Structures are given as structure tokens and as C-alpha cells.
Short mmCIF file of C-alpha atoms and ligand atoms in Angstrom, two decimals:
data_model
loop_
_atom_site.label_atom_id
_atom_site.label_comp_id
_atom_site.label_asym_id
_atom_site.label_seq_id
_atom_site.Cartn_x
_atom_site.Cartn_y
_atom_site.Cartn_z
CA UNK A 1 0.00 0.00 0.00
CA UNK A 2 1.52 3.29 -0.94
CA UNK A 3 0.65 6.96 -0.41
CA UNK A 4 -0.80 7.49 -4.17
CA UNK A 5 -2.78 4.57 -3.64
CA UNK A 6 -4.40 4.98 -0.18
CA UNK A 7 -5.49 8.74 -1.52
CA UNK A 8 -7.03 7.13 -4.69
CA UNK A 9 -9.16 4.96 -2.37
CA UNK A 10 -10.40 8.05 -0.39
CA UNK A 11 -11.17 10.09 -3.20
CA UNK A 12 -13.30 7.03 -4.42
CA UNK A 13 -14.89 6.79 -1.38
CA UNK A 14 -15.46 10.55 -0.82
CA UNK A 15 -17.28 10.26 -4.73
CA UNK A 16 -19.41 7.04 -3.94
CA UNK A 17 -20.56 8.37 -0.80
CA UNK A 18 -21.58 11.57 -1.70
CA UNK A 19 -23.15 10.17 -4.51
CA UNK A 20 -24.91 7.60 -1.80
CA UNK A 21 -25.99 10.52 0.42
CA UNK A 22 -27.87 12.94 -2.61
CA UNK A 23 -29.81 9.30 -3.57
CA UNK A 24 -30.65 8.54 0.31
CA UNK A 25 -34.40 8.37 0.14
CA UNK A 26 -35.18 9.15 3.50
CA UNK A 27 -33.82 9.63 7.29
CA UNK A 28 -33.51 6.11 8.01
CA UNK A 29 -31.17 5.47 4.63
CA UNK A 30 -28.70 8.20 6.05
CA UNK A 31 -28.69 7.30 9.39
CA UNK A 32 -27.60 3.77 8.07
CA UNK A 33 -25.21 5.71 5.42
CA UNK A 34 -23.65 7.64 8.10
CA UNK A 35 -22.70 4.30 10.25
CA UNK A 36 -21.81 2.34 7.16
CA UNK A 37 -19.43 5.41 6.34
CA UNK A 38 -17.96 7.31 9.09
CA UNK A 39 -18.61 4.61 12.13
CA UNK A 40 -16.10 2.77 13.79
CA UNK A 41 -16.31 -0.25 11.80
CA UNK A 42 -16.73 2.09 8.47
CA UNK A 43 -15.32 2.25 5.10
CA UNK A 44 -13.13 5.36 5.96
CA UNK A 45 -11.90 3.57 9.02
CA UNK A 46 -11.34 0.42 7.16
CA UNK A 47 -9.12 2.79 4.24
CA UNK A 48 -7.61 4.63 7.07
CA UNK A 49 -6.31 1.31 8.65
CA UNK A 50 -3.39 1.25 6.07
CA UNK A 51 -1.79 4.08 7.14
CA UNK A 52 0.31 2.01 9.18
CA UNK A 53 2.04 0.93 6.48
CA UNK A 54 2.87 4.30 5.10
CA UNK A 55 6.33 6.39 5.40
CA UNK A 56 6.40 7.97 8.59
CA UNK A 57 6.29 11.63 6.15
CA UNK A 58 3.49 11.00 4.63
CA UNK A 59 1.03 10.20 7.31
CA UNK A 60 -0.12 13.18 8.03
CA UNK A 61 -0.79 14.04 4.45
CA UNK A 62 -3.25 11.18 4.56
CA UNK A 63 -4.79 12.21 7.39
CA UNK A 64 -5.89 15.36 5.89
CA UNK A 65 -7.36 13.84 2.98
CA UNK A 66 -9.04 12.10 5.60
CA UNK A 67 -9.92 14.79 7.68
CA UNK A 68 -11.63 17.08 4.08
CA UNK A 69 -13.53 13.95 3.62
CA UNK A 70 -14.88 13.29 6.56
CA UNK A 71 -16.15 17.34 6.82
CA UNK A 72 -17.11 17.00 3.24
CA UNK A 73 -19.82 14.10 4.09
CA UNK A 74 -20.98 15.18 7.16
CA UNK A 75 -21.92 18.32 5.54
CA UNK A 76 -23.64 16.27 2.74
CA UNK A 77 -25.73 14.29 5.80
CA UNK A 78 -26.40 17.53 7.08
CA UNK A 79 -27.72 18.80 3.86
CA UNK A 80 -29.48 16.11 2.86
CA UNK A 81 -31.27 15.24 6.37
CA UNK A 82 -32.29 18.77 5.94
CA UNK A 83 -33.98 17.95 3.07
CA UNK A 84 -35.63 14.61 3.57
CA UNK A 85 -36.81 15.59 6.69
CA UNK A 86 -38.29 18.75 5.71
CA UNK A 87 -40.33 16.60 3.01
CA UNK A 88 -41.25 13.74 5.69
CA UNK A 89 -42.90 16.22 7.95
CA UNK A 90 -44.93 17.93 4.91
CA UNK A 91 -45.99 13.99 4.12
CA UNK A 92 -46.31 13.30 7.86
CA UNK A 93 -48.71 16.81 8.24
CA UNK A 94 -50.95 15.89 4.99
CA UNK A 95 -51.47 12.37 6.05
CA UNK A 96 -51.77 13.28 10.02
CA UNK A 97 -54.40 16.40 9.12
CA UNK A 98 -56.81 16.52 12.20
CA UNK A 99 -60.17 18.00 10.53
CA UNK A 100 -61.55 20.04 13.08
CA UNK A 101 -64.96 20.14 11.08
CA UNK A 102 -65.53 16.38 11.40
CA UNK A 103 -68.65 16.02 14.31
CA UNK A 104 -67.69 14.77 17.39
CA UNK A 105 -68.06 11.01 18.47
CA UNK A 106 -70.99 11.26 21.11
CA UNK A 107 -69.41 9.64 24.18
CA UNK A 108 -72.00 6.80 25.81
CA UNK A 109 -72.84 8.53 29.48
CA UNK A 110 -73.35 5.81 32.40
CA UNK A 111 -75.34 6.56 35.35
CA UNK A 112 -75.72 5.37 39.26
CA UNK A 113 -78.07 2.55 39.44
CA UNK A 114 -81.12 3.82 40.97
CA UNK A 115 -80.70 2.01 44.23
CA UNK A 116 -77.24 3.48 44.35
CA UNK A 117 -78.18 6.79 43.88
CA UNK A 118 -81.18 6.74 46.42
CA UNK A 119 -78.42 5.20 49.01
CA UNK A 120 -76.17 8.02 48.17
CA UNK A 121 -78.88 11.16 48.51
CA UNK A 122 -79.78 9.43 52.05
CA UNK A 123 -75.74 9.05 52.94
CA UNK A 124 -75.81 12.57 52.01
CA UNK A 125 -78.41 13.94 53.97
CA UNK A 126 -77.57 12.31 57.10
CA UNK A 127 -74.19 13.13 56.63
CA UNK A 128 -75.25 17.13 57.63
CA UNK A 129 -76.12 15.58 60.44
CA UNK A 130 -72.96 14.07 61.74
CA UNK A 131 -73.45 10.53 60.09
CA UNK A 132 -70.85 8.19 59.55
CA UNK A 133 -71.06 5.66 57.31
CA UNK A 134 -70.00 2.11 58.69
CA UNK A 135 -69.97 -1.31 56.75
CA UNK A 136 -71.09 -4.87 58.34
CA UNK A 137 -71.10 -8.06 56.73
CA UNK A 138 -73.39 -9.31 54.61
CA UNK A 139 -73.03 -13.41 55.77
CA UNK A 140 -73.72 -12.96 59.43
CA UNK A 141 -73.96 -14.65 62.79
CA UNK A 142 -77.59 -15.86 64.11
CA UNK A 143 -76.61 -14.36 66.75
CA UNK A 144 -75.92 -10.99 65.49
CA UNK A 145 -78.69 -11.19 63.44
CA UNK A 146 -81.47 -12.11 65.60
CA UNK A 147 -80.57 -12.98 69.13
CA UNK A 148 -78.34 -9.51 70.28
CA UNK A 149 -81.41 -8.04 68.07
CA UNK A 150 -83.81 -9.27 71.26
CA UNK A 151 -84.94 -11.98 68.98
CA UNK A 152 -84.17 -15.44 70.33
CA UNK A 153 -84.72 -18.55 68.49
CA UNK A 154 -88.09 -19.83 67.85
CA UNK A 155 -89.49 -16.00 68.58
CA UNK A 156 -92.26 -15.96 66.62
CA UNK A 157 -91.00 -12.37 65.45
CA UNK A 158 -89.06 -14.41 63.26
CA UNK A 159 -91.46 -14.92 60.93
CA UNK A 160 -90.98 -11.57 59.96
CA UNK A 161 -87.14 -12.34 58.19
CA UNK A 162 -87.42 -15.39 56.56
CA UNK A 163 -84.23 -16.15 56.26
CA UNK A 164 -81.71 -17.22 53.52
CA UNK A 165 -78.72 -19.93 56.11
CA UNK A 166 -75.22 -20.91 54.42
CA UNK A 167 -73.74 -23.98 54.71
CA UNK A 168 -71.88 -22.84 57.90
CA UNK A 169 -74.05 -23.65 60.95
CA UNK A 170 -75.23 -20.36 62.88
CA UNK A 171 -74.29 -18.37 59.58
CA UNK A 172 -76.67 -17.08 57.24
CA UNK A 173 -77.24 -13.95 54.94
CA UNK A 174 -78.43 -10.87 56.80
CA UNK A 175 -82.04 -10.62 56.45
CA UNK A 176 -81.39 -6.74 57.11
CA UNK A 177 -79.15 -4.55 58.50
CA UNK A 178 -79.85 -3.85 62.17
CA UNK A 179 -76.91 -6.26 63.01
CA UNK A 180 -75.05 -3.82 62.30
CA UNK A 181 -75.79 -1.80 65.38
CA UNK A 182 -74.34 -4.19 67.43
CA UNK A 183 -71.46 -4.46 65.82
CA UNK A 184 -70.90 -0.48 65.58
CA UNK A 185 -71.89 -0.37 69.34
CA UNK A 186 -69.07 -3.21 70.43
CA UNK A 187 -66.68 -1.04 68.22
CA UNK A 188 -67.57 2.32 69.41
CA UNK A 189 -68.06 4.36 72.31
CA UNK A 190 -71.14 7.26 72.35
CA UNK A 191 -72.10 9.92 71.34
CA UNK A 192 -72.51 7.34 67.78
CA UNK A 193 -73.92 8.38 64.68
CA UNK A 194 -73.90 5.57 62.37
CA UNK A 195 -75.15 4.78 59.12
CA UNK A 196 -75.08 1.40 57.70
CA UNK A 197 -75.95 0.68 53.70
CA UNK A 198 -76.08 -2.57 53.03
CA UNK A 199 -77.61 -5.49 50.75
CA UNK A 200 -80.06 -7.62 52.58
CA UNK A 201 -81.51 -10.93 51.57
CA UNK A 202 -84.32 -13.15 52.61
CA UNK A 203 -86.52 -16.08 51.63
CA UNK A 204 -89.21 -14.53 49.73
CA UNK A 205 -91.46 -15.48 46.77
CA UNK A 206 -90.82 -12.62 44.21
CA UNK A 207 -93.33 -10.29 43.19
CA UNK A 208 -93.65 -6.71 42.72
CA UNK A 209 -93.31 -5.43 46.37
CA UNK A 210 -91.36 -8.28 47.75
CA UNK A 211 -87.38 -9.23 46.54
CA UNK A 212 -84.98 -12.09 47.69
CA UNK A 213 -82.11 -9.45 47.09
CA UNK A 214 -82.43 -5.86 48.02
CA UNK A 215 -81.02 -2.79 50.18
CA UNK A 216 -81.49 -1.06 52.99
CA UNK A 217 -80.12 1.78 55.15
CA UNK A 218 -80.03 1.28 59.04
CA UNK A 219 -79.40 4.44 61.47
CA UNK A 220 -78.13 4.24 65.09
CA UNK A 221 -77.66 7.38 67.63
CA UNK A 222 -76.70 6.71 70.91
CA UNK A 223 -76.08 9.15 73.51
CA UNK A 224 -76.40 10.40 76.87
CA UNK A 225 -80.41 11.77 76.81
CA UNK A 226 -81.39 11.10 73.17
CA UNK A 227 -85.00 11.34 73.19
CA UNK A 228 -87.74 10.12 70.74
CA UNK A 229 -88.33 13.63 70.29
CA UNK A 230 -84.57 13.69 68.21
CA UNK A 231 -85.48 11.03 66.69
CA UNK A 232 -89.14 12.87 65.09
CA UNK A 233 -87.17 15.82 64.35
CA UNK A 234 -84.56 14.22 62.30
CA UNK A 235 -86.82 11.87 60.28
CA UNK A 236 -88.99 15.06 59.70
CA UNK A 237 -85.98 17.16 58.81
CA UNK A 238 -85.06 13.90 56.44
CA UNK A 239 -88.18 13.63 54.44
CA UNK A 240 -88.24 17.26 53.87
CA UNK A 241 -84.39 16.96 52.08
CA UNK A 242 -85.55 13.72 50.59
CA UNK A 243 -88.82 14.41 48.79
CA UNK A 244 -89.43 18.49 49.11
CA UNK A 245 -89.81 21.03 52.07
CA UNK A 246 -93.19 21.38 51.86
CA UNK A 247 -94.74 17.54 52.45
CA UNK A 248 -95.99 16.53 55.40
CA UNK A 249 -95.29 13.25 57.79
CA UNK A 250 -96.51 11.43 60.44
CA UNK A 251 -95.37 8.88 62.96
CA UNK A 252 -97.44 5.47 64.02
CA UNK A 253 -96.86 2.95 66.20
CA UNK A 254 -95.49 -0.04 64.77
CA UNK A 255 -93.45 -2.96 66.37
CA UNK A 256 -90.06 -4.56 66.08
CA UNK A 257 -88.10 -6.57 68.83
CA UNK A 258 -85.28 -4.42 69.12
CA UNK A 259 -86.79 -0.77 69.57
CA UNK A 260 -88.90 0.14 72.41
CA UNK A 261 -91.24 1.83 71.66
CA UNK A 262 -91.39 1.40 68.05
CA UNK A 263 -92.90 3.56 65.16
CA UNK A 264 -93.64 3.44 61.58
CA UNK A 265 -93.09 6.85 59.50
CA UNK A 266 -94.82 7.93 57.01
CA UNK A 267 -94.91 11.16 54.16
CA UNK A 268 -97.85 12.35 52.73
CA UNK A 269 -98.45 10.38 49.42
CA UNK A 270 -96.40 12.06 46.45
CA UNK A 271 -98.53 10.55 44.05
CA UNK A 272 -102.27 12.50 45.57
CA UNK A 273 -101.16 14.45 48.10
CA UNK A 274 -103.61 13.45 50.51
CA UNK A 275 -107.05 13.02 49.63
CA UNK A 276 -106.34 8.79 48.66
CA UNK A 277 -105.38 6.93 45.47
CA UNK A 278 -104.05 3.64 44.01
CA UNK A 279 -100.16 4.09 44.88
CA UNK A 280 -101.13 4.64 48.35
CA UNK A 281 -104.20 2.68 49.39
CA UNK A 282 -106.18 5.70 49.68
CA UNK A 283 -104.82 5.97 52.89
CA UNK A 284 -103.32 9.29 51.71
CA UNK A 285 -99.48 8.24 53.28
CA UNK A 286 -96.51 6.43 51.86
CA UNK A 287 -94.77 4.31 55.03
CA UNK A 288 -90.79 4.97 54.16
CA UNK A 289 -89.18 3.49 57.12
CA UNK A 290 -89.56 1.49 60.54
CA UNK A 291 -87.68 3.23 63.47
CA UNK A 292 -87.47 3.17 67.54
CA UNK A 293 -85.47 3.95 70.26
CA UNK A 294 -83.00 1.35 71.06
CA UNK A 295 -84.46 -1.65 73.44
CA UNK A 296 -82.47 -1.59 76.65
CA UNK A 297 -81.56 -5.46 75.69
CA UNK A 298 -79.93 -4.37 72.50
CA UNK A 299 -77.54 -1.36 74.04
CA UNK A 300 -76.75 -3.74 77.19
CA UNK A 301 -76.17 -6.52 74.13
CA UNK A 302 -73.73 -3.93 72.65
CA UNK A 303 -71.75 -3.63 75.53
CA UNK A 304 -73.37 0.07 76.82
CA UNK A 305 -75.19 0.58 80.59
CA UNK A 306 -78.81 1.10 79.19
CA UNK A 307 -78.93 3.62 82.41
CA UNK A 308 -76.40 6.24 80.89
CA UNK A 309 -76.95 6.07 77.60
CA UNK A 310 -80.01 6.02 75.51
CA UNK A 311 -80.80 5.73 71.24
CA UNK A 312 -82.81 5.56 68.53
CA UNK A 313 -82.43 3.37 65.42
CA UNK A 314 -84.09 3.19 62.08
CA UNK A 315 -84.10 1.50 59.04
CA UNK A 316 -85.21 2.20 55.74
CA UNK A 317 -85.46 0.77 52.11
CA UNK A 318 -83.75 3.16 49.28
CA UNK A 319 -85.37 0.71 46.61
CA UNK A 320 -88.67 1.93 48.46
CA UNK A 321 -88.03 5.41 48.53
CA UNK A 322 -86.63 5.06 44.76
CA UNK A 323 -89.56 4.02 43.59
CA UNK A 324 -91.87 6.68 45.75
CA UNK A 325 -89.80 9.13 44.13
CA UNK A 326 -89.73 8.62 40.40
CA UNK A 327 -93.17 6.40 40.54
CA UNK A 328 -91.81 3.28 39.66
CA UNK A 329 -94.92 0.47 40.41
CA UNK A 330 -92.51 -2.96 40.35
CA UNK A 331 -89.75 -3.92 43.29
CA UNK A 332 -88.57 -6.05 40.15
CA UNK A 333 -87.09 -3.39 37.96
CA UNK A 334 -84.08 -2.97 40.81
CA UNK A 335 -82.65 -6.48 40.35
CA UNK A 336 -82.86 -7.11 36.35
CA UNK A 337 -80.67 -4.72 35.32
CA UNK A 338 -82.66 -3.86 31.94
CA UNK A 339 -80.75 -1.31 30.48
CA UNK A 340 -84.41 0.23 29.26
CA UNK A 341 -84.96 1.01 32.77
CA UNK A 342 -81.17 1.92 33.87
CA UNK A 343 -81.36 4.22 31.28
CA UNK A 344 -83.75 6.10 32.13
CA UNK A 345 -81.51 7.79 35.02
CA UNK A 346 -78.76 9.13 33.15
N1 DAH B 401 -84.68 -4.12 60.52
C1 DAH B 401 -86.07 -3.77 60.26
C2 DAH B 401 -86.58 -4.56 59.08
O1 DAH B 401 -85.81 -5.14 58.37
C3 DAH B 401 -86.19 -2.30 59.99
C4 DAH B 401 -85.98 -1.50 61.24
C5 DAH B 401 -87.05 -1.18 62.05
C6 DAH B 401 -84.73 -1.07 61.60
C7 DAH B 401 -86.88 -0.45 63.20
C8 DAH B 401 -84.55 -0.34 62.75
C9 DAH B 401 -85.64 -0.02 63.54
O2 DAH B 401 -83.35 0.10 63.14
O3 DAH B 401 -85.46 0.71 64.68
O4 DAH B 401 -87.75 -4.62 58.86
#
């Protein structure tokens, strides 16, 4: 390898590769024409490698050459990356165009289930009034269930829960959620506000008024001196944020095991107003919820002196006051999950 020779090889080089460089389609071709060129393992690097062999004189000659060659096609890269790229992104902007003219895609809009949303309008309104909401389990203890509830076995109050067991002896599914007031009561110390959502189940022929599946929302105060007087004024001051300031309510007696006494509340029917119809028997009132202040068995059975502290507990069904609300005739509706119906709440 001589001098004359080695320079003929770069000069061929420096003429093929610009000649590469001006054809190179796009980016990609010169980044790979760059590398195949000027990288380590590269066709100037592989001329350059007989320098070695070369007269000590004329090395730096060489090296030059080299050197103008190198410059000469990284400018041509330069150029030419200029101008490819300057023509990809005119392609890239035509194809990419975003017409802002085109009509939007409507987007599908879910809504709560119904039973949802009337569980989350009673969270809500209880919630101005200190409530906290708690959770309890839905496969529960006889005991829990019925017996701390001042219901033992073979009470023929227990007729009124027919009740779904599990495999499990002494375990079944909650046939509502007043266990849950024992459970907040063993975990808590008064003053308690509690609120308890919850799905319930029982052992019930299905028809339009009557599920095997459904919810209900159970509310426990206890404190020193709560009255049944509280209790009125809340439920009153409930209905009114529930289904309009102006209707008007009324408490009966009524009976459960584990309130003493007990009541039934009711609003004046939405549907009439009063004077009777269909939805409400003609009686002229909707019952929304039972409710009572707390049996002395039941606090003691929660671990509190029944002589200190006193409360009231009630219970309600939001699939009940759903379907007051909006008029809907069948308990049914709740469980299928027709989207005809669901829809209807969006
Ligand atoms: N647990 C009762 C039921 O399922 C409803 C109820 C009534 C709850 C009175 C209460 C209450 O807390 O005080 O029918």
C-alpha cells in the first residue's frame, strides 16, 4: 500500500458516498449511510487502517485527505437530512391532518343505578347531620342477626325475616341490617352516629313489592339523653331533604323486637297528596321506614349501661323510597338490570 494509492481509495470513497448521500431516500437510509461510512467499523476507518504501512512523512498528508472527507460528508448528511426531513414532515402533516370540522363522536354517558343513587342522597343527607357511614357483613352470625337483636330462636317475630342460612351452621345472609348496630356499638363508644348501607336478603317469593335481594339503610344514635323527640325531628328534617320542604309526615306505632317503643313513619303520598289513590291505598301516606329507640336489651347486648346512655335506630329501604320518588310500580325493575330502565336515570 503506498501513499498514491491509499489517496485514490479516499477520493473514491469521498465520490461514492456523496453520490450515496444525494440518492438517500429518507432519514432512516442516512442514518444507516452515516454508520456504514464514518462509524467505527466504516469504510473510511477500514481505508484509514493502512496508514500504518505508510512512510512515517506522509502520514499526516493522509490524514488530511481524511480529515476534508470526513467534513465533506458530514456536511452532505447535514444537507441532505435537511432535506428529507423537511419533506417527511410535509408527508407526515398531509397524512396526520386533524379535521376540526368532522362532528364529534358522542361519548356513551353511564349513570348510578337507581338504588345506588337513592343510598347516596340518604348518605348525604344524614351526613349534615354528623353521620358516619359504617360497613357490616353481609353473611352474618344468628346471633348478630337475631338474638343480640332481642330476637331469640323460635321467637315468633321471626317470621318476619325469613331467612336465607349458608352452609356454615349459625351463619346465614343478613335478612337486614340492624346487626349492624351491634357491631358499631361493640366497636364504638357514644355519642354514635352511624349509618349502615347494606344489601339484605331473605326467603321470599318474588313479586312486585317483595325481593330475595335488596337494600337497605339502618341508622343508630346513641347518647347520653337522646329522646324520641330527636329522633321525630330528624326523620322530619329527612323527608323534607328527601322528597321536598313542603310535604308533610306522620309517625305510628309499629313494632319490632329491638326498639322500644317502636314507630312506623310515614310522608304524605307524592302521588295525591292526601285526599287517597291507588299508589297509596287511599290511605293518603306512603310508610318509608320502621324506626325506635334502642331496646335496653340491645344497648346492654352492645356492651353500653342502658342507664347512661339512651338511642334511637331506624331503618329504611332506598329501593322503596326510589320508587316513591320517580313512581316506579314494580320492586322487580331494581334487580334485572334492563338497560331500558337503567337508562332512564342518566
Ligand atoms: N330491621 C327492620 C326490618 O328489616 C327495619 C328497622 C325497624 C330497623 C326499626 C330499625 C328499627 O333500626 O329501629 O324490617
Amino acid at each position: 500500500m503506498d501513499f498514491a494509492q491509499l489517496t485514490r481509495d479516499l477520493e473514491a470513497l469521498r465520490s461514492e458516498a456523496l453520490a450515496q448521500i444525494v440518492a438517500a431516500p429518507d432519514t432512516a437510509a442516512l442514518e444507516s449511510l452515516e454508520v456504514e461510512i464514518l462509524g467505527k467499523k466504516g469504510r473510511l476507518t477500514g481505508i484509514l487502517r493502512g496508514i500504518g504501512a505508510l512512510p512515517a512523512d506522509d502520514r499526516p498528508r493522509v490524514g488530511a485527505v481524511a480529515n476534508t472527507i470526513r467534513q465533506a460528508v458530514e456536511a452532505a448528511l447535514r444537507d441532505r437530512s435537511a432535506a428529507v426531513g423537511g419533506a417527511e414532515l410535509r408527508a407526515r402533516l398531509l397524512t396526520e391532518r386533524v379535521d376540526v370540522t368532522t362532528p364529534g363522536r358522542p361519548i356513551a354517558r353511564g349513570s348510578l343505578h337507581p338504588s345506588i343513587e337513592a343510598m347516596a342522597d340518604i348518605a348525604r343527607i344524614f351526613s349534615q347531620f354528623g353521620f358516619v357511614v359504617h360497613e357490616s357483613p353481609e353473611v352474618e352470625d344468628d346471633r348478630t342477626n337475631f338474638q343480640m337483636l332481642n330476637i331469640p330462636p323460635d321467637h315468633p317475630a321471626r317470621d318476619l325475616w325469613d331467612t336465607l342460612y349458608v352452609d356454615q351452621p349459625g351463619y346465614l345472609l343478613r335478612t337486614h341490617t340492624s346487626p349492624g348496630q351491634i357491631r358499631v356499638m361493640q366497636a364504638m363508644r357514644p355519642p354514635i352516629r352511624a349509618l349502615l348501607p347494606g344489601r339484605c336478603f331473605r326467603y321470599e317469593a318474588v313479586d312486585a313489592s317483595h325481593g330475595f335481594e335488596f337494600f337497605q339503610v339502618e341508622g343508630l344514635m346513641v347518647d347520653e339523653g337522646t329522646t324520641l323527640g330527636d329522633l321525630k325531628g330528624l326523620l322530619d328534617q329527612f323527608a323534607r331533604a328527601m322528597f321536598g320542604a313542603n310535604k308533610r309526615t306522620r309517625f305510628r306505632p309499629g313494632y319490632y323486637p329491638f326498639t322500644e317503643p317502636s314507630v312506623a313513619f310515614d310522608v304524605e303520598c307524592l302521588v295525591c297528596g292526601g285526599p287517597g289513590c291507588p299508589a297509596c291505598g287511599r290511605s293518603g301516606w306512603m310508610t318509608i321506614l320502621g324506626a325506635g329507640m334502642v331496646h335496653p336489651v340491645v344497648l346492654r347486648n352492645g356492651g353500653l349501661d342502658p342507664e347512661r346512655y339512651q338511642g334511637f335506630a331506624f331503618g329504611m329501604g332506598p329501593e322503596r323510597i326510589s320508587m316513591l320518588k320517580h313512581g316506579i310500580t314494580d320492586l322487580r325493575l331494581f334487580m334485572e338490570n334492563d338497560l331500558r330502565f337503567l337508562e332512564q336515570f342518566a
